[in-house]
Coordinates of C-alpha atoms in Angstrom, one line a residue:
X1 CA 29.8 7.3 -6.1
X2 CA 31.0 4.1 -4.8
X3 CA 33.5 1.2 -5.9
X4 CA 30.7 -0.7 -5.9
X5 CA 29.7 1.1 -8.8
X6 CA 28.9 -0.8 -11.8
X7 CA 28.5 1.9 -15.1
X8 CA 31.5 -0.1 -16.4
X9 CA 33.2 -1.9 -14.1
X10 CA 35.6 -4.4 -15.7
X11 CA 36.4 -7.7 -13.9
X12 CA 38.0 -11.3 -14.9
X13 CA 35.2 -13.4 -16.1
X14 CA 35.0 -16.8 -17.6
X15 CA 33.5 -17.6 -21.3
X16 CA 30.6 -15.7 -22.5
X17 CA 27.6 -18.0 -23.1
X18 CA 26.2 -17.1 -26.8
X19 CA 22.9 -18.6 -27.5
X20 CA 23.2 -17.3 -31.3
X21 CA 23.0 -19.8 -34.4
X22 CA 26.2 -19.5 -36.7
X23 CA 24.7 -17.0 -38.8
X24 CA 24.8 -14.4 -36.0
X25 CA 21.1 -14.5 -36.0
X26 CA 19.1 -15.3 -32.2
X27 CA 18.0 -18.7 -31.8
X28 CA 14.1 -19.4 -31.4
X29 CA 14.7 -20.5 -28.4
X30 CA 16.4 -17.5 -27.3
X31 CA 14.4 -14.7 -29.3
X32 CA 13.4 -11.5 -27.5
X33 CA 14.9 -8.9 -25.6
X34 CA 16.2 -8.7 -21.9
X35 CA 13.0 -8.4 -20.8
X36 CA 11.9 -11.1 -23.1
X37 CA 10.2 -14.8 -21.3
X38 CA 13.7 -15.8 -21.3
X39 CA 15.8 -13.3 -19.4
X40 CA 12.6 -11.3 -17.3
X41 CA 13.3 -12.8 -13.9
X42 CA 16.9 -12.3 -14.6
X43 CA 17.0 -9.0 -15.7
X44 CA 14.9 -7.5 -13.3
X45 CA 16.6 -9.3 -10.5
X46 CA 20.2 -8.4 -10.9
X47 CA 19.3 -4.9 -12.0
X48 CA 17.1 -5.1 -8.9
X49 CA 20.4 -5.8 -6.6
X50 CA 22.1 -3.3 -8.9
X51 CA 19.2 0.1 -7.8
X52 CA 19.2 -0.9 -4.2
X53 CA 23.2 -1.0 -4.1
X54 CA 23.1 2.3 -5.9
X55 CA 20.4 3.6 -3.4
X56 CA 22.7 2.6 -0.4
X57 CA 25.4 4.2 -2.1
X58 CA 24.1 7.2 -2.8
X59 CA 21.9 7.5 0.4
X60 CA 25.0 6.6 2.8
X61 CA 26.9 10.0 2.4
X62 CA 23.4 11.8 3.2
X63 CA 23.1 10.1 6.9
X64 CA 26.8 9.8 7.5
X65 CA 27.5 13.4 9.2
X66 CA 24.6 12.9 12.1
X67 CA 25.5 9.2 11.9
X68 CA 29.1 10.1 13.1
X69 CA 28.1 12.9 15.3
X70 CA 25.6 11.1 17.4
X71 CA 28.1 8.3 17.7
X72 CA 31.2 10.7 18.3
X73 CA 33.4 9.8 15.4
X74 CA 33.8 12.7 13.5
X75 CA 37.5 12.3 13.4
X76 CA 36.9 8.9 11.8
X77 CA 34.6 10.1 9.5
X78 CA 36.8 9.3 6.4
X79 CA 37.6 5.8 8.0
X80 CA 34.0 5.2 7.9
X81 CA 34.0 5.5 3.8
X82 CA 37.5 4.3 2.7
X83 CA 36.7 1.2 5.2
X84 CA 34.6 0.3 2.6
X85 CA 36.8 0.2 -0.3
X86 CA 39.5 -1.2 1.8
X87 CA 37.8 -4.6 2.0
X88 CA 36.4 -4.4 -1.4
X89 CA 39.9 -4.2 -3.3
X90 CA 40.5 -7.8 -1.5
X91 CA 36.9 -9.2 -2.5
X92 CA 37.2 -8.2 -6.3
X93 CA 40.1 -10.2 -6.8
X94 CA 38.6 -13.4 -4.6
X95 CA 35.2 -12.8 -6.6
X96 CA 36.7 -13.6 -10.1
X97 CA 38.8 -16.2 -9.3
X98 CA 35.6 -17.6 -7.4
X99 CA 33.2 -17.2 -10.1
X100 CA 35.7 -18.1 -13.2
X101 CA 36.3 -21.6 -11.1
X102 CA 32.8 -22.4 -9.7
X103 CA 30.3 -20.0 -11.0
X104 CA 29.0 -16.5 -9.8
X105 CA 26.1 -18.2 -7.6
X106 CA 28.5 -18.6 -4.8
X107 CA 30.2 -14.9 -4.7
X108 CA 26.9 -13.2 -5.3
X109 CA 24.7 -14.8 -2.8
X110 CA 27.8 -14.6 -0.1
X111 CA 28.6 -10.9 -1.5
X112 CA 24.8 -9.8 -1.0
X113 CA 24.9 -11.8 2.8
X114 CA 28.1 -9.9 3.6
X115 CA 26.4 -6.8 2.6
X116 CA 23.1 -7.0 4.6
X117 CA 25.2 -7.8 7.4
X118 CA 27.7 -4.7 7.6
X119 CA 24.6 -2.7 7.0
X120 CA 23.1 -3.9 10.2
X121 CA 26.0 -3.9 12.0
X122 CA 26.2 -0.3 11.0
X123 CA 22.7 0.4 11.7
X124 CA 22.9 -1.3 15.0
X125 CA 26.6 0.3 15.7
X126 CA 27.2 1.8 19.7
X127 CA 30.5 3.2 18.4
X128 CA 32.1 4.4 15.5
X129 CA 34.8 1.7 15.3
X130 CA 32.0 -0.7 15.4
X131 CA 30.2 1.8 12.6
X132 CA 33.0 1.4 10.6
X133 CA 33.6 -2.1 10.9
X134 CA 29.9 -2.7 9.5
X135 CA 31.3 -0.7 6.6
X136 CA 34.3 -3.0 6.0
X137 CA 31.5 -5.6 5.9
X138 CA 29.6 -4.1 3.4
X139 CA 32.8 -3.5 1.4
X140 CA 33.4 -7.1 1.3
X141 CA 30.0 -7.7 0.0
X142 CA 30.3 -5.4 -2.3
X143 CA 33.7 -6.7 -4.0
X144 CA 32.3 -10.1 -3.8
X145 CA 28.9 -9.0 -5.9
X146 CA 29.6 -6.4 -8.2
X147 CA 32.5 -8.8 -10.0
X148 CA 29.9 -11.7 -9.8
X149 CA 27.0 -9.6 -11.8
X150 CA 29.3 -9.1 -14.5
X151 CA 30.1 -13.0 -14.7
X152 CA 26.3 -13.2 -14.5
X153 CA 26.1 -10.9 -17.7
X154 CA 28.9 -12.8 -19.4
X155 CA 27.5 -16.9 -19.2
X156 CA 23.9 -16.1 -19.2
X157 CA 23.2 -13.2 -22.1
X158 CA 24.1 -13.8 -25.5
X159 CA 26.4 -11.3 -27.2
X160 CA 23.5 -9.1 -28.7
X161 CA 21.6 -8.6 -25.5
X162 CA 25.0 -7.6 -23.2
X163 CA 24.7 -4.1 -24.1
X164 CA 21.5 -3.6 -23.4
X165 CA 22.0 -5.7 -19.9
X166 CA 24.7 -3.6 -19.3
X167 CA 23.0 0.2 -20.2
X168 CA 20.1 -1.3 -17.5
X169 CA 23.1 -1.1 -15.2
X170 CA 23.9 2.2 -15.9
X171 CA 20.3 3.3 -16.1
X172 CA 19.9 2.0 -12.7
X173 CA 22.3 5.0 -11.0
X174 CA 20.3 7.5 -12.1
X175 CA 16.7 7.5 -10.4
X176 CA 19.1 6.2 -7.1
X177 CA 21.3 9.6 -7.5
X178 CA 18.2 11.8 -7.4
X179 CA 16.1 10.0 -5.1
X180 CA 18.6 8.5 -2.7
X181 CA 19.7 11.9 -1.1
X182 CA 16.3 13.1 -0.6
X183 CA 14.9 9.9 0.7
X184 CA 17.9 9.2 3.2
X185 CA 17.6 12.9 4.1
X186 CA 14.2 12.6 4.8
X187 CA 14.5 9.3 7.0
X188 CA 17.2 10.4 8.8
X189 CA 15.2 13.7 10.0
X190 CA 12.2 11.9 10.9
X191 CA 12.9 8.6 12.2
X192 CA 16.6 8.4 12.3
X193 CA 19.6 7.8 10.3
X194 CA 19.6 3.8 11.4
X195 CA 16.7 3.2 9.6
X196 CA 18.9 4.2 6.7
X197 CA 20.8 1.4 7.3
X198 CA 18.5 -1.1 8.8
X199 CA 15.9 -0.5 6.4
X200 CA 17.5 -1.5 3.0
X201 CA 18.7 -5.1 3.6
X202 CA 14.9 -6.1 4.2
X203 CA 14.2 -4.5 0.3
X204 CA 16.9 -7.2 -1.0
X205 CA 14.8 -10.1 -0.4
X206 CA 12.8 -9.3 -3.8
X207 CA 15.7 -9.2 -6.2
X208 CA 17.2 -12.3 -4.4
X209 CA 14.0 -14.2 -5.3
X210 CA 13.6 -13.7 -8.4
X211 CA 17.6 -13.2 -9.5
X212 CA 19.2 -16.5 -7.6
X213 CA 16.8 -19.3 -9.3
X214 CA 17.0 -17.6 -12.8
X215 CA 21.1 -17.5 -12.3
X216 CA 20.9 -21.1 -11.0
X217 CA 19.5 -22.1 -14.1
X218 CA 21.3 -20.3 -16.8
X219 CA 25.0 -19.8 -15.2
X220 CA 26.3 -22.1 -12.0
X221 CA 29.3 -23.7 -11.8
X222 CA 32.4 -23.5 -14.1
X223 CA 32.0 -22.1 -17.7
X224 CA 33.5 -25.6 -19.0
X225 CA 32.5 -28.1 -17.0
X226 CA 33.9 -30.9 -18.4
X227 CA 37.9 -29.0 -17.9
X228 CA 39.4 -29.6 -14.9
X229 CA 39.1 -27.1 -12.3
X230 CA 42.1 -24.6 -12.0
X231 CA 43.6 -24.0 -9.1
X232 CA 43.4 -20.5 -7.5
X233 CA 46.4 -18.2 -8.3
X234 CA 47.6 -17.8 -4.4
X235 CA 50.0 -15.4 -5.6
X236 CA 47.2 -12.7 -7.1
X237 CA 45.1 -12.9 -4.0
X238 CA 48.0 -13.1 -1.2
X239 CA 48.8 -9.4 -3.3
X240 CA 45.0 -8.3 -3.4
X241 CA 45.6 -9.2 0.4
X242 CA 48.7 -6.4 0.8
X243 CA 46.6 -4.3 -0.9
X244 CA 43.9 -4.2 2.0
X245 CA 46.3 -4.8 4.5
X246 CA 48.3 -1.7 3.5
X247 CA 46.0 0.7 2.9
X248 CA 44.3 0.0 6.2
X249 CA 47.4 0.2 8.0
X250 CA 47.8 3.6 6.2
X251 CA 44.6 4.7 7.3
X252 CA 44.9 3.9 10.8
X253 CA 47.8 5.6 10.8
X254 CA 46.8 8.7 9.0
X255 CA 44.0 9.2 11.8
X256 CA 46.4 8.7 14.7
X257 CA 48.3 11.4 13.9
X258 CA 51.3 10.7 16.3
X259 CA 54.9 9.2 16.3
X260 CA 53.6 5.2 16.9
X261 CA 51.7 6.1 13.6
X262 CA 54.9 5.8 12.3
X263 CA 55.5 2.1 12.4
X264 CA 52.2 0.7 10.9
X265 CA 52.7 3.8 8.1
X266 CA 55.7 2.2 7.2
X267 CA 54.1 -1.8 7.2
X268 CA 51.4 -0.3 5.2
X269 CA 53.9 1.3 2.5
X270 CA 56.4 -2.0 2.5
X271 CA 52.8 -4.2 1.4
X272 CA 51.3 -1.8 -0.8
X273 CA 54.6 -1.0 -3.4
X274 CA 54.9 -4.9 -4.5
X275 CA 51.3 -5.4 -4.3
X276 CA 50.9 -2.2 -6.4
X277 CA 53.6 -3.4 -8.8
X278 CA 52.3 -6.6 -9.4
X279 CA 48.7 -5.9 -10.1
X280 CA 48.9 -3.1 -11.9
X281 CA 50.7 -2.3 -15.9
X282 CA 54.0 -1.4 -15.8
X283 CA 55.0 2.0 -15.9
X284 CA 51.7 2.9 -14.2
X285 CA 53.1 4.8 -11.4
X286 CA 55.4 6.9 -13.9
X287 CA 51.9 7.4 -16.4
X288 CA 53.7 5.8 -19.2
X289 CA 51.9 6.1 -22.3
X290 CA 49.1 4.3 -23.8
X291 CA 47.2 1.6 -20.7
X292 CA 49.5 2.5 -18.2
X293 CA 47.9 6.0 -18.3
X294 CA 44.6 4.8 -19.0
X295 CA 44.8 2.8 -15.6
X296 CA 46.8 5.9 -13.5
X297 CA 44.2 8.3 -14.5
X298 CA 41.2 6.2 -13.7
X299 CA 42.4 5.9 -9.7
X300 CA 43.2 9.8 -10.6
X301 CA 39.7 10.9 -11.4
X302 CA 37.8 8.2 -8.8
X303 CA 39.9 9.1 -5.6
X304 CA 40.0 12.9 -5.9
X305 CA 36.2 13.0 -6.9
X306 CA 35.1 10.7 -4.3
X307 CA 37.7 11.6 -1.3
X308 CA 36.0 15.5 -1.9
X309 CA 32.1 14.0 -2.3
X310 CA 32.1 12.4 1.0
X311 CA 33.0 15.7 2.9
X312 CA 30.4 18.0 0.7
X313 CA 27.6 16.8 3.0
X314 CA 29.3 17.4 6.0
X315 CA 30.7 20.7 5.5
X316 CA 26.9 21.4 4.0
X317 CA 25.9 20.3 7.6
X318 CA 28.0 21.4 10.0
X319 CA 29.4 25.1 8.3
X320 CA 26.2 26.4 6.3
X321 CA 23.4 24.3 9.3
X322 CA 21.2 22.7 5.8
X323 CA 19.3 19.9 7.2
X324 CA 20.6 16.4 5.8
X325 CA 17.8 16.5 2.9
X326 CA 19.0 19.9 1.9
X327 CA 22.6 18.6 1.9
X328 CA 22.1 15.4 0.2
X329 CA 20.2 17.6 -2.7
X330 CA 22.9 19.2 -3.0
X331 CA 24.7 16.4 -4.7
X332 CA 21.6 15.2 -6.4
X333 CA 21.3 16.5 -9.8
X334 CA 25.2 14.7 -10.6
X335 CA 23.9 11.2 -11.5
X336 CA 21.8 13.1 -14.4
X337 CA 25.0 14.8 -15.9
X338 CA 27.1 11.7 -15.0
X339 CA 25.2 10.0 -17.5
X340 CA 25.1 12.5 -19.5
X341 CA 28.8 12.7 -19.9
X342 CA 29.1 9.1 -20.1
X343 CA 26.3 9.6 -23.6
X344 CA 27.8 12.2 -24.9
X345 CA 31.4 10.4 -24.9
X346 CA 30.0 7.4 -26.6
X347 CA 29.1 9.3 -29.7
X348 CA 30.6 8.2 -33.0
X349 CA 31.4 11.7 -34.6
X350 CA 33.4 12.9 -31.3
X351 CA 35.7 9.6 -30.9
X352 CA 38.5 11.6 -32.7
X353 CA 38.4 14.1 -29.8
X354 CA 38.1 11.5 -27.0
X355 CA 41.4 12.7 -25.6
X356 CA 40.9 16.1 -25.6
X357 CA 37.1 15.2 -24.0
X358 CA 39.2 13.7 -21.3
X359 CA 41.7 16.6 -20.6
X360 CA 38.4 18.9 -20.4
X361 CA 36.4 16.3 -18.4
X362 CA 39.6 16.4 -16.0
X363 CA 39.6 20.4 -15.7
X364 CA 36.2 20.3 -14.8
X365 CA 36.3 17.7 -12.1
X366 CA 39.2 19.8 -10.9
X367 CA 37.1 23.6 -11.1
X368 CA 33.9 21.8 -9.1
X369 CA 36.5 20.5 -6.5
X370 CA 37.9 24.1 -6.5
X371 CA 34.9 25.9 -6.0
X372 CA 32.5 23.6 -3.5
X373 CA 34.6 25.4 -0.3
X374 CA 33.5 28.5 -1.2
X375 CA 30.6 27.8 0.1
X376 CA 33.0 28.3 3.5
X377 CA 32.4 31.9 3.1
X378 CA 28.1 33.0 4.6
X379 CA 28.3 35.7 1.3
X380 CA 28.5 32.4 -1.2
X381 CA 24.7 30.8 -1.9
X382 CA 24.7 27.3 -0.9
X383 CA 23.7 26.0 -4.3
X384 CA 27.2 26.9 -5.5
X385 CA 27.7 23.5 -4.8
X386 CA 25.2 21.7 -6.5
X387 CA 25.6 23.6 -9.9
X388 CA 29.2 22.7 -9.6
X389 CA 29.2 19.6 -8.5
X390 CA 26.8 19.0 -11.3
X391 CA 29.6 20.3 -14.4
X392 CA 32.1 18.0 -12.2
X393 CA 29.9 15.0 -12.7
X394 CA 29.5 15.5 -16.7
X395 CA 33.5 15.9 -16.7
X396 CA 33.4 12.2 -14.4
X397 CA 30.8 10.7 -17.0
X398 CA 33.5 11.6 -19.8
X399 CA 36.6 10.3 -18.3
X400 CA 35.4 7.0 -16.4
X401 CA 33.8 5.6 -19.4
X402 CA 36.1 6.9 -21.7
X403 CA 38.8 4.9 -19.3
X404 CA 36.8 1.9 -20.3
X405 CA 36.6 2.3 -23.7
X406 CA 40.6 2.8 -24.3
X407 CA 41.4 0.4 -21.8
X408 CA 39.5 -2.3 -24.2
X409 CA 41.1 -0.7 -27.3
X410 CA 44.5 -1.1 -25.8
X411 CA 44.3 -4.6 -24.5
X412 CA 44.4 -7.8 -26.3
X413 CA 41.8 -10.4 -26.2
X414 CA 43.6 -12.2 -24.0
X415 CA 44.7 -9.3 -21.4
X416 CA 41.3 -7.7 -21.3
X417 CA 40.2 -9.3 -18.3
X418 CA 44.1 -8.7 -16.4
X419 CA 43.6 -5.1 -17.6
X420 CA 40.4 -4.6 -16.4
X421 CA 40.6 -5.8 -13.1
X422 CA 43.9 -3.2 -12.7
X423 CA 41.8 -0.5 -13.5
X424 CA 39.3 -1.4 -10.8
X425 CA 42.5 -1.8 -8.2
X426 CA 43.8 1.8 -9.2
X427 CA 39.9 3.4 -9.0
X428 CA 39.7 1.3 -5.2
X429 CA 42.9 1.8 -4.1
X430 CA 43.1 5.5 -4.9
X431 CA 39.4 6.0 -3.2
X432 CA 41.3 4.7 -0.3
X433 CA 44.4 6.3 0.1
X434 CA 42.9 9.5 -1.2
X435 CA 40.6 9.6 1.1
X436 CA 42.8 8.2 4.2
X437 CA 44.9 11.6 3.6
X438 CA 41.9 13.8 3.4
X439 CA 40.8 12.6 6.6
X440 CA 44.2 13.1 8.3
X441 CA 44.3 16.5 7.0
X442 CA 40.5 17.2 8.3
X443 CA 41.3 15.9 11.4
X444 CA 44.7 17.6 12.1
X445 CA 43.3 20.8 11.2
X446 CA 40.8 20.2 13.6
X447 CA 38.0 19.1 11.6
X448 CA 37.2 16.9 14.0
X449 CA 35.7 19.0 16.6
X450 CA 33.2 20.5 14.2
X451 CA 29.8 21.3 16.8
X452 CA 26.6 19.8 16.4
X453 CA 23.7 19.2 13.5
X454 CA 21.8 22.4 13.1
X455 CA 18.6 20.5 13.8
X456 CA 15.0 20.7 12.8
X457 CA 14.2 23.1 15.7
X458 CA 17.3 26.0 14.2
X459 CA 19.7 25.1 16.7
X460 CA 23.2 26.6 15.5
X461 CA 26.2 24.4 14.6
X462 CA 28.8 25.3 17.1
X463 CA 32.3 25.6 16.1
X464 CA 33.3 26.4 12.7
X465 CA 36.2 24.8 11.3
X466 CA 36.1 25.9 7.5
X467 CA 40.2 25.4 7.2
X468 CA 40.1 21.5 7.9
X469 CA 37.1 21.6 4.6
X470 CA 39.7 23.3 2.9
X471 CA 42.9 21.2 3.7
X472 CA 40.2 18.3 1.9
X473 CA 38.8 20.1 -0.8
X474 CA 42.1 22.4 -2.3
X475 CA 44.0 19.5 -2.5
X476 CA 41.6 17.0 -4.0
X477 CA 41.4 19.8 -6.9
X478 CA 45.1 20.0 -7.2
X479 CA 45.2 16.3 -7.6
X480 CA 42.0 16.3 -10.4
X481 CA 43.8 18.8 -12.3
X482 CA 47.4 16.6 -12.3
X483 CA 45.0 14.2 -13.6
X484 CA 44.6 16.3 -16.9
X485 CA 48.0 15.6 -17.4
X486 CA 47.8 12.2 -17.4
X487 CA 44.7 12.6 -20.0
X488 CA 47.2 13.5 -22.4
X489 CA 49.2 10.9 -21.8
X490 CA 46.5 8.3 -22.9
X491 CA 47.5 8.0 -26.7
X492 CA 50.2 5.5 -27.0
X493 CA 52.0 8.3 -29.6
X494 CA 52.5 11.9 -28.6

């Protein structure tokens, strides 16, 4: 899953606009549901932005191994995903302060441009390093609009009808999870993996329609205006600005591999630590109790999850010779049990046990982790992976939106917005470091030589290199089950 990804993403949003009479009760004006007169060309717009994002995101890791091979970056092949949330860390934080000051028109329609773009400079790429600079692109367009949506929810839905907004959101992941792999698979075999790329910006043209007018009318510009215009808080961005800064300097190193590394390793760490420490709750580092825990083990779960997703199609590829549909299917039947953990977490009887949900939510992300290189071994069936990765998912439904829930419970009104934007920082910053030092490891274990795609004809993979998989995959789970730790470190009393 990707940073872009919205099941409960948390961002810094201006004044909710509530078109409710004082008795609680929905005005006449404003009677009906989402997809009531009111709200129809809104609704199905943004959630329309929402399925395609999802559909990238989910399709992206299905194309990316004959993506990198034909273009003969397979030791960048982590770059090529952490890119991505690079940028994004830098856009979420420019996005609210955008949108809280002039409206979420402006980020979304530039977020969705930026995004188009770096999907045709990918599809169009001669190089990896150009590859991966389209991803960058994208990243930014997805900081910019994911933040914006949520504004979007906040001025233009009245309090009853955000939940349901927001389950659309969630709702939106699922048919993408199944579908994406075996479409993207299917595309890539046939016609190509560009057309992964170069085909999906044309279907945003629909959503943009319908969404943009709709969002002009009910929330552009400022939440107030008639109060004077704030002025941007240099000091937040010029740190969301380390952020990105550092961790691509961190990345570049970790892919070099050689003494020079050594200089922009040590930039990278002197921007990230303040940057770090002043974006994020005290004591985060340290999993103090209570929020700072909350936040620790969000970028805990996300990075070691993620970092090990983006390397289960490739080693599907390359080690076992599936085609890119087979691999991608692999993965598909996770968005079902993600959502299904997320359900089962939001019951009301089991709230006393959310904690120990989340310990056991941890353990399982860890075990599916654990057990998708065994696959590494010809005497393992390849759908090991997909029933583990599918018990993994349910444990990440649990533990992301239980981070949600707690981070609201633990915050005051008037921190919730500074508190959810950390725990979007930790879940982006942790994709990319996590996934910077899974790539070095792939790489320096020679990961990067991996032979060819067994293609449609039964050509074999040359070159088997099941110890760099490993080097990714053990440590990822090690890191998950740490992570269980911290789950018991959520309650603010032992």
């Amino acid at each position: 899953m990707s940073a872009l990804e919205p099941r409960d993403a948390g961002v810094e949003t201006g004044t909710a606009v509530d078109a409710e009479v004082p008795d609680g009760t929905a005005s006449p004006v404003e009677s009906g549901g989402v997809l009531g007169r009111t709200y129809r060309a809104l609704s199905v717009g943004i959630v329309s932005v929402v399925f395609l994002i999802a559909f990238e995101a989910t399709a992206v890791g299905t194309a990316m191994p004959v993506a990198a091979r034909e273009l003969h970056g397979i030791p960048l092949y982590a770059f090529a995903f952490s890119a991505y949330f690079t940028t994004s860390l830098f856009a979420m934080v420019l996005s609210g302060q955008w949108a809280d000051r002039r409206g979420p028109l402006g980020p979304l329609a530039t977020g969705i441009s930026a995004f188009a773009v770096g999907l045709l400079l990918c599809g169009t790429a001669g190089t990896m390093w150009i590859f991966v600079a389209g991803r960058a692109v994208q990243g930014l367009g997805g900081g910019l609009v994911i933040v914006a949506l949520y504004v979007v929810i906040s001025r233009a839905y009245p309090k009853r009808l955000q939940p349901s907004i927001l389950a659309a959101f969630a709702a939106s992941w699922v048919i993408p999870s199944v579908v994406g792999p075996l479409v993207s698979g299917s595309v890539t075999e046939h016609l190509g993996w560009r057309w992964v790329f170069t085909g999906i910006p044309v279907l945003v043209v629909f959503p943009l329609a319908l969404a943009l007018p709709a969002i002009r009318r009910r929330a552009s510009g400022p939440a107030d205006p008639s109060a004077p215009v704030e002025p941007y808080d240099r000091r937040r961005i010029m740190l969301a600005l380390g952020i990105s800064l550092g961790a691509a300097l961190l990345q570049y190193a970790g892919q070099e591999l050689n003494w020079f590394a050594l200089l922009p390793a040590a930039v990278g760490v002197a921007l990230l630590v303040p940057a770090v420490r002043g974006l994020l709750p005290p004591g985060t580092g340290r999993a103090a109790r209570g929020l700072p825990s909350v936040v620790l083990l969000r970028g805990v779960a996300a990075g070691s999850f993620i970092a090990a997703e983006s390397f289960v199609p490739l080693m599907l590829v390359t080690q076992r010779g599936l085609s890119p549909t087979m691999a991608g299917f692999s993965l598909a039947a996770g968005g079902g049990t993600w959502a299904l953990g997320s359900y089962v977490q939001s019951r009301p009887r089991l709230e006393p046990y959310r904690e120990r949900m989340m310990v056991g939510g941890m353990v399982l992300v860890a075990a599916a982790i654990a057990a998708a290189p065994s696959v590494l071994i010809d005497s393992v069936p390849v759908w090991t992976v997909a029933v583990a990765w599918a018990f993994g998912c349910f444990g990440m439904g649990v533990v992301i939106a239980s981070t949600s829930v707690l981070l609201l419970k633990l915050s005051a009104p008037e921190e919730a917005g500074a508190n959810s934007a950390a725990l979007q920082i930790s879940d982006g910053l942790s994709n990319v470091l996590l996934l910077a030092a899974g790539g070095a490891a792939f790489a320096a274990l020679g990961g990067g030589a991996v032979g060819a795609v067994h293609d449609a004809a039964g050509a074999g993979a040359a070159g088997s290199h099941p110890a760099a998989f490993a080097a990714v995959f053990l440590p990822m789970a090690g890191v998950a089950l740490a992570g269980a730790w911290v789950a018991a470190r959520v309650r603010t009393k032992p």
